[in-house]
Amino acid sequence: MKTRKSKKLYKKALAVMPGGVNSPVRAFRAVGGNPLFIAKAKGSKIYDVDGNEYIDYVLSWGPLILGHAYPAVVKALKKAVEKGTSYGAPTSLEIELATLVKKAFPSIEKIRMVNSGTEATMSAIRVARGFTKRNKVVKFEGCYHGHVDGLLVSAGSGGATFGIPDSLGVPQSYISETIILPFNDTEAFKNTLKQHWKEIACVIVEPVVGNMGCILPKEEFLKTLREETEKYGIVLIFDEVMTGFRVAFGGAQQYYRVKPDLTCLGKVIGGGLPVGAYGGRKEIMSLVAPEGGVYQAGTLSGNPLAVTAGIETLKVLSKTSTYKKLEKTMQSLERGLKDAAKQAGVKVKFYRAGTMFCTYFTEKEVIDAQTAKTSDTEAFKKFFWGMLKRRVYIAPSQFEAGFISLAHTEKDIEKTVKAAYETFKEL
Ligand SMILES: *Cc1c(COP(=O)(O)O)cnc(C)c1O
């Protein structure tokens, strides 16, 4: 595999950007070696600057559910750009996108567009605090909600509920308002609420965890979150930035039939442009400025380009045939990868929710951060490079989810499964 040009660009990039990238995981640190620099992408394929073609299962970390450069999205964007890229004033497009989102997510009565998932979660927490007049946030170990100060926290030792900052630059005082609990642990959750409910404004959760691979909630876990938060007047926030339109059209809340108070969206609803959104119950969202006293604003929020890409994407997703095709492709991939591992004699655990998935190199059931850590990351590293060599681009970390798109064909899946079998054999 020729990567001379990527290597040269990486060297240049390192001189002008921290780690040579604009977002850490792109730098391949978890797998070693040089990141690929990308020249273009189309459908299910991505092309690096050395001219190599790969089947792409990263899809910009989830947003591109229709595949790269989907014709209707490109066409609409070209038209939109001619009319100006941003006005800083309301447009009818924003109403159209809000209406499309509401159709998929009935729990969202009112919605506010922002520019990233991070902004969505940060703002949703602020509204929850304004609404409850309480300060503390409950989050779960291994869930990622963007780089919000108070959420960059990892569990302290000894199963204590008080965490330690996960990043330099986060004051201990910021995370003193965050309570961190293990995912899928219903008892720990109940006990914590019983003790601390008077101080807790909200509980934020990835209903299916996509940021430590792909971890499914136990049957009763999400239901317990709903019942208990309701009992104590705590706002339940589903961070569906990744799961929205991925686990199902109406996200994990549709699939698991649990209705949160607030929902955060991003990724897919921007169709590949920078977008986030948060919304939910009317009486909570009415507190957002200018209707209410919770301040939140954005120069480029709801800009016509991002909103147009979102509208065109959601239009395609609104057709039931879309999810039928996605499901069929995903089933082929699931079957193929499981068979390939079995035939090669490699023990893995494979999980998926809708069109997001993960293959863990472990024999243990993965149910939370601790069990996810039982994965053999050295085996994953070899798997990553083996797949890349065979022109399959997967996320360069064991703890990231994989994604498929509408553009992935049965032939893509066949090639991928063959590559996986050959790579598994090498481990
Ligand atoms: C990606 C992601 C975010 C952060 O979104 P950005 O647009 O990267 O800020 C937040 N929550 C979840 C669940 C995500 O997957």
XYZ file of C-alpha atoms and ligand atoms in Angstrom:
442
model
C 0.000 0.000 0.000
C 1.490 3.303 -1.044
C 1.156 6.010 1.598
C 4.059 8.289 0.709
C 1.901 11.380 0.177
C -0.085 10.838 3.395
C 3.186 10.529 5.322
C 4.515 13.739 3.822
C 1.330 15.647 4.635
C 1.285 14.273 8.183
C 4.763 15.651 8.747
C 3.658 19.070 7.497
C 0.447 18.886 9.559
C 2.376 18.100 12.750
C 4.213 21.407 12.355
C 1.052 23.501 12.223
C -1.604 21.624 14.238
C -1.511 19.831 17.616
C -0.903 16.190 16.729
C -1.404 17.118 13.084
C -5.171 16.932 13.381
C -8.281 18.867 14.350
C -9.781 16.059 16.456
C -7.642 13.594 18.433
C -8.797 10.130 17.326
C -7.990 10.979 13.685
C -4.287 10.795 14.528
C -4.260 6.943 14.746
C -2.632 7.094 18.203
C -4.528 3.991 19.378
C -3.222 1.885 16.488
C 0.133 3.565 15.824
C 1.422 4.651 12.438
C 0.411 7.516 10.192
C -3.132 8.703 9.565
C -4.333 8.683 5.977
C -4.964 12.042 4.391
C -8.157 11.977 2.404
C -8.581 13.440 -1.070
C -12.235 12.634 -1.775
C -15.100 10.264 -1.081
C -18.145 8.968 -2.909
C -20.850 6.519 -1.817
C -19.321 3.791 0.349
C -15.749 4.603 -0.742
C -13.106 6.938 0.564
C -9.889 7.798 -1.337
C -6.591 8.883 0.175
C -4.078 11.290 -1.368
C -1.980 8.361 -2.615
C -4.925 7.170 -4.706
C -5.899 4.160 -2.567
C -9.606 3.300 -2.458
C -11.173 1.958 0.753
C -14.622 0.761 1.775
C -15.474 3.222 4.526
C -17.027 2.141 7.828
C -16.152 5.385 9.631
C -18.422 7.617 7.558
C -17.150 10.764 9.249
C -17.857 9.060 12.619
C -21.492 8.425 11.848
C -23.190 11.310 10.039
C -23.058 9.953 6.477
C -25.885 7.425 6.703
C -26.659 7.935 2.995
C -23.008 7.541 2.023
C -20.544 10.175 0.832
C -21.658 12.904 -1.561
C -25.227 11.612 -1.856
C -26.557 13.132 -5.116
C -29.699 14.794 -3.695
C -27.687 16.326 -0.835
C -24.970 17.618 -3.189
C -27.533 19.065 -5.580
C -29.469 20.852 -2.838
C -26.250 22.208 -1.325
C -25.068 23.596 -4.668
C -28.357 25.394 -5.066
C -28.306 26.660 -1.493
C -24.757 28.006 -1.642
C -25.705 30.257 -4.559
C -28.271 31.923 -2.306
C -25.743 32.818 0.370
C -24.221 30.723 3.097
C -25.573 32.373 6.226
C -27.962 35.201 7.095
C -28.103 35.255 10.873
C -31.847 35.613 10.500
C -34.677 33.073 10.451
C -35.510 31.011 7.345
C -38.340 28.671 6.372
C -35.720 25.917 6.035
C -35.314 25.826 9.805
C -39.034 25.180 10.262
C -38.830 22.388 7.700
C -35.953 20.636 9.487
C -37.571 21.103 12.908
C -40.770 19.535 11.557
C -38.908 16.568 10.045
C -37.058 15.939 13.312
C -40.265 16.163 15.343
C -41.881 13.542 13.120
C -39.111 11.098 13.948
C -38.904 12.089 17.630
C -42.370 12.717 19.095
C -40.762 13.479 22.485
C -39.311 16.647 20.943
C -41.976 19.327 21.135
C -39.586 22.225 20.625
C -36.059 22.177 19.267
C -33.036 24.500 19.119
C -30.378 24.050 16.419
C -26.708 24.425 17.345
C -23.441 23.627 15.551
C -22.138 20.473 17.207
C -23.080 17.622 19.480
C -20.970 19.137 22.236
C -22.957 22.334 22.078
C -26.194 20.343 22.210
C -25.325 18.408 25.388
C -23.800 21.438 27.098
C -26.918 23.489 26.384
C -29.353 20.731 27.320
C -27.676 20.437 30.722
C -27.926 24.187 31.225
C -31.669 24.111 30.487
C -32.157 21.138 32.823
C -30.399 23.066 35.589
C -32.494 26.137 34.889
C -35.666 24.087 34.963
C -34.986 22.142 38.158
C -32.949 24.849 39.925
C -30.568 22.052 40.930
C -26.884 21.655 39.967
C -25.682 18.079 39.817
C -25.472 15.937 36.678
C -25.411 12.140 36.617
C -23.416 10.583 33.788
C -22.253 7.046 33.054
C -18.694 5.814 32.814
C -17.556 5.463 29.197
C -20.380 7.541 27.734
C -19.096 10.479 25.694
C -21.134 13.639 25.384
C -18.624 15.879 23.644
C -15.859 17.856 25.310
C -18.044 19.644 27.866
C -15.859 20.652 30.875
C -18.021 19.112 33.570
C -18.379 15.824 31.675
C -14.673 15.198 31.060
C -14.492 13.081 34.148
C -13.628 9.479 34.829
C -14.635 7.287 37.724
C -12.432 7.601 40.777
C -11.015 4.476 42.379
C -12.985 2.313 44.766
C -16.293 2.755 42.973
C -16.737 6.205 44.521
C -19.340 8.354 42.850
C -16.967 11.309 42.773
C -14.823 11.403 39.674
C -11.474 12.829 38.658
C -10.905 15.211 35.728
C -10.210 13.391 32.482
C -8.398 16.336 30.938
C -5.943 18.989 31.961
C -7.663 22.341 32.231
C -10.799 21.030 33.888
C -11.003 22.379 37.440
C -11.945 19.919 40.167
C -14.702 22.362 41.143
C -16.411 21.925 37.734
C -16.617 18.178 38.022
C -17.674 18.304 41.642
C -21.151 18.760 40.203
C -20.892 15.514 38.216
C -21.781 12.107 39.599
C -20.385 9.210 37.597
C -21.946 5.735 37.630
C -21.428 2.448 35.767
C -23.612 1.947 32.684
C -26.265 -0.774 32.993
C -26.029 -0.803 36.808
C -29.624 -0.285 37.850
C -29.003 -0.725 41.570
C -26.171 1.816 41.787
C -28.399 4.261 39.947
C -31.376 3.785 42.248
C -29.236 4.125 45.364
C -27.561 7.301 44.116
C -30.854 8.980 43.314
C -32.308 7.982 46.648
C -29.371 9.667 48.403
C -28.728 12.724 46.255
C -31.940 13.478 44.341
C -32.448 16.882 45.905
C -29.264 18.122 44.241
C -29.612 16.339 40.886
C -30.775 18.403 37.903
C -30.427 15.794 35.204
C -29.248 12.400 34.099
C -27.511 12.267 30.724
C -26.982 8.980 28.911
C -26.116 7.505 25.536
C -29.069 5.069 25.370
C -26.872 2.788 23.273
C -23.243 3.597 24.025
C -21.361 4.291 20.797
C -18.284 5.853 22.299
C -16.731 2.758 23.847
C -17.590 0.512 20.918
C -21.265 -0.377 20.870
C -22.850 -1.308 24.176
C -26.505 -2.208 24.424
C -28.628 -1.242 27.422
C -30.052 -4.086 29.489
C -33.780 -4.527 29.175
C -34.629 -2.780 32.442
C -31.868 -0.160 32.510
C -33.413 2.611 30.399
C -36.854 1.968 31.891
C -35.401 2.368 35.382
C -33.730 5.637 34.370
C -37.120 6.896 33.218
C -39.104 5.757 36.236
C -36.631 6.967 38.827
C -35.996 10.391 37.269
C -39.723 10.926 36.960
C -40.208 10.035 40.611
C -37.681 12.638 41.778
C -38.400 15.400 39.252
C -35.027 14.968 37.540
C -34.671 15.778 33.821
C -33.762 12.719 31.735
C -31.548 13.597 28.766
C -30.952 11.065 26.003
C -27.807 11.942 24.102
C -28.821 10.576 20.704
C -26.133 12.483 18.801
C -24.925 9.127 17.476
C -27.964 6.882 17.930
C -30.451 9.319 16.384
C -31.577 7.912 13.001
C -29.007 5.108 13.479
C -30.543 2.713 16.013
C -33.880 3.385 14.301
C -35.536 6.285 12.472
C -36.740 7.601 15.835
C -33.473 6.747 17.583
C -32.963 4.522 20.623
C -36.002 6.067 22.308
C -38.227 4.628 19.598
C -36.501 1.241 19.621
C -36.554 0.846 23.414
C -39.843 2.737 23.897
C -38.553 5.108 26.551
C -39.438 8.781 26.352
C -36.787 11.181 27.669
C -37.501 14.778 28.675
C -34.759 16.176 26.455
C -32.923 14.731 23.462
C -29.591 15.789 21.964
C -29.005 15.238 18.271
C -26.149 15.866 15.835
C -24.236 13.814 13.275
C -26.952 12.413 10.931
C -29.243 15.465 11.180
C -26.485 17.578 9.634
C -26.020 15.275 6.650
C -22.247 15.747 6.946
C -22.236 19.442 7.802
C -21.517 20.782 11.306
C -24.765 20.490 13.253
C -26.247 19.716 16.613
C -29.666 20.186 18.179
C -31.429 19.762 21.479
C -35.115 19.612 22.176
C -37.863 18.062 24.212
C -40.766 18.906 26.464
C -42.340 22.276 25.760
C -42.282 23.495 29.361
C -38.540 22.829 29.570
C -37.586 24.185 26.122
C -39.654 27.326 26.735
C -36.977 28.333 29.218
C -34.478 28.824 26.367
C -33.794 32.468 25.412
C -35.505 34.554 24.146
C -38.630 32.780 25.435
C -37.091 32.137 28.842
C -34.161 32.908 31.084
C -31.646 30.236 29.989
C -29.181 31.940 27.675
C -27.931 30.093 24.603
C -27.050 31.510 21.172
C -25.050 30.828 18.010
C -23.846 33.009 15.122
C -24.126 30.201 12.560
C -26.850 28.139 14.260
C -29.469 26.909 11.826
C -27.489 28.223 8.868
C -29.025 27.412 5.470
C -26.269 25.036 4.311
C -26.272 22.749 7.330
C -30.046 22.811 7.518
C -30.381 22.003 3.803
C -28.071 18.981 4.100
C -30.110 17.855 7.109
C -33.443 18.238 5.337
C -32.331 16.272 2.274
C -30.908 13.507 4.468
C -34.020 13.203 6.619
C -36.237 13.165 3.531
C -34.496 10.014 2.300
C -34.587 8.515 5.796
C -38.334 9.163 6.029
C -38.958 6.455 3.402
C -39.438 3.021 4.992
C -37.559 1.391 2.089
C -34.396 3.143 3.317
C -34.328 1.368 6.680
C -35.301 -1.937 5.047
C -32.236 -1.733 2.823
C -29.973 -0.590 5.674
C -31.196 -3.470 7.845
C -30.569 -6.015 5.091
C -27.027 -4.762 4.501
C -26.330 -4.676 8.216
C -27.593 -8.250 8.683
C -25.252 -9.471 5.939
C -22.316 -7.739 7.566
C -23.192 -9.064 11.017
C -23.590 -12.619 9.793
C -20.436 -12.393 7.683
C -18.193 -10.980 10.403
C -19.401 -13.440 13.041
C -18.866 -16.375 10.650
C -15.446 -15.110 9.591
C -14.270 -14.868 13.215
C -15.646 -18.324 14.017
C -14.084 -19.977 10.988
C -10.756 -18.322 11.721
C -10.995 -19.446 15.339
C -10.845 -15.921 16.801
C -12.953 -15.188 19.867
C -14.827 -11.922 19.506
C -18.024 -10.366 20.763
C -20.047 -8.583 18.131
C -22.779 -6.101 19.019
C -24.936 -3.874 16.923
C -27.892 -1.546 17.232
C -29.431 -0.644 13.890
C -26.577 0.563 11.697
C -23.910 0.986 14.376
C -21.761 -1.923 15.502
C -18.565 -3.072 17.179
C -16.387 -6.184 17.169
C -14.655 -6.550 20.531
C -11.618 -8.772 20.853
C -12.786 -10.394 24.064
C -14.680 -13.479 25.215
C -16.542 -11.545 27.908
C -19.987 -10.048 27.395
C -19.453 -6.298 27.089
C -21.985 -4.420 29.210
C -20.070 -1.410 30.559
C -16.704 0.382 30.596
C -15.030 -2.255 32.755
C -15.984 -5.172 30.528
C -15.143 -3.167 27.380
C -11.627 -2.809 28.787
C -11.180 -6.599 28.705
C -10.694 -6.261 24.927
C -7.318 -7.208 23.523
C -6.299 -3.871 22.025
C -3.119 -5.386 20.549
C -5.253 -7.834 18.562
C -7.438 -4.934 17.484
C -4.388 -3.007 16.310
C -3.349 -5.894 14.071
C -6.918 -6.262 12.861
C -7.069 -2.572 11.951
C -3.880 -2.665 9.868
C -4.851 -5.974 8.261
C -8.160 -4.521 7.161
C -6.584 -1.306 5.935
C -4.072 -3.286 3.876
C -7.073 -5.008 2.272
C -8.668 -1.631 1.586
C -11.248 -1.582 4.351
C -11.235 1.572 6.475
C -12.497 1.017 10.025
C -12.202 3.376 12.996
C -8.614 3.417 14.309
C -9.618 2.428 17.855
C -11.254 -0.570 19.519
C -13.527 1.791 21.405
C -15.287 3.408 18.465
C -18.420 2.207 16.722
C -18.525 1.211 13.069
C -21.239 2.396 10.696
C -22.759 1.415 7.383
C -24.569 3.599 4.877
C -27.267 3.266 2.265
C -24.473 3.246 -0.331
C -22.876 0.049 1.001
C -23.601 -2.797 -1.427
C -23.677 -6.561 -0.984
C -20.422 -6.611 -2.945
C -18.845 -4.216 -0.424
C -19.963 -6.517 2.365
C -18.564 -9.609 0.609
C -15.191 -7.917 0.153
C -15.203 -6.747 3.772
C -16.047 -10.188 5.146
C -13.319 -11.780 3.009
C -10.819 -9.187 4.260
C -11.927 -9.842 7.846
C -11.538 -13.613 7.467
C -8.017 -13.247 6.043
C -7.089 -10.760 8.759
C -8.532 -12.879 11.582
C -6.423 -15.798 10.259
C -3.294 -13.673 10.667
C -3.940 -12.847 14.345
C -20.150 12.689 18.573
C -20.880 12.740 19.831
C -20.980 13.939 20.584
C -20.212 15.168 20.235
O -20.605 15.714 19.022
P -19.596 16.758 18.300
O -20.373 17.192 17.108
O -18.364 15.974 17.980
O -19.343 17.842 19.273
C -21.778 13.940 21.700
N -22.446 12.847 22.083
C -22.374 11.688 21.405
C -23.160 10.512 21.864
C -21.576 11.597 20.262
O -21.491 10.434 19.619
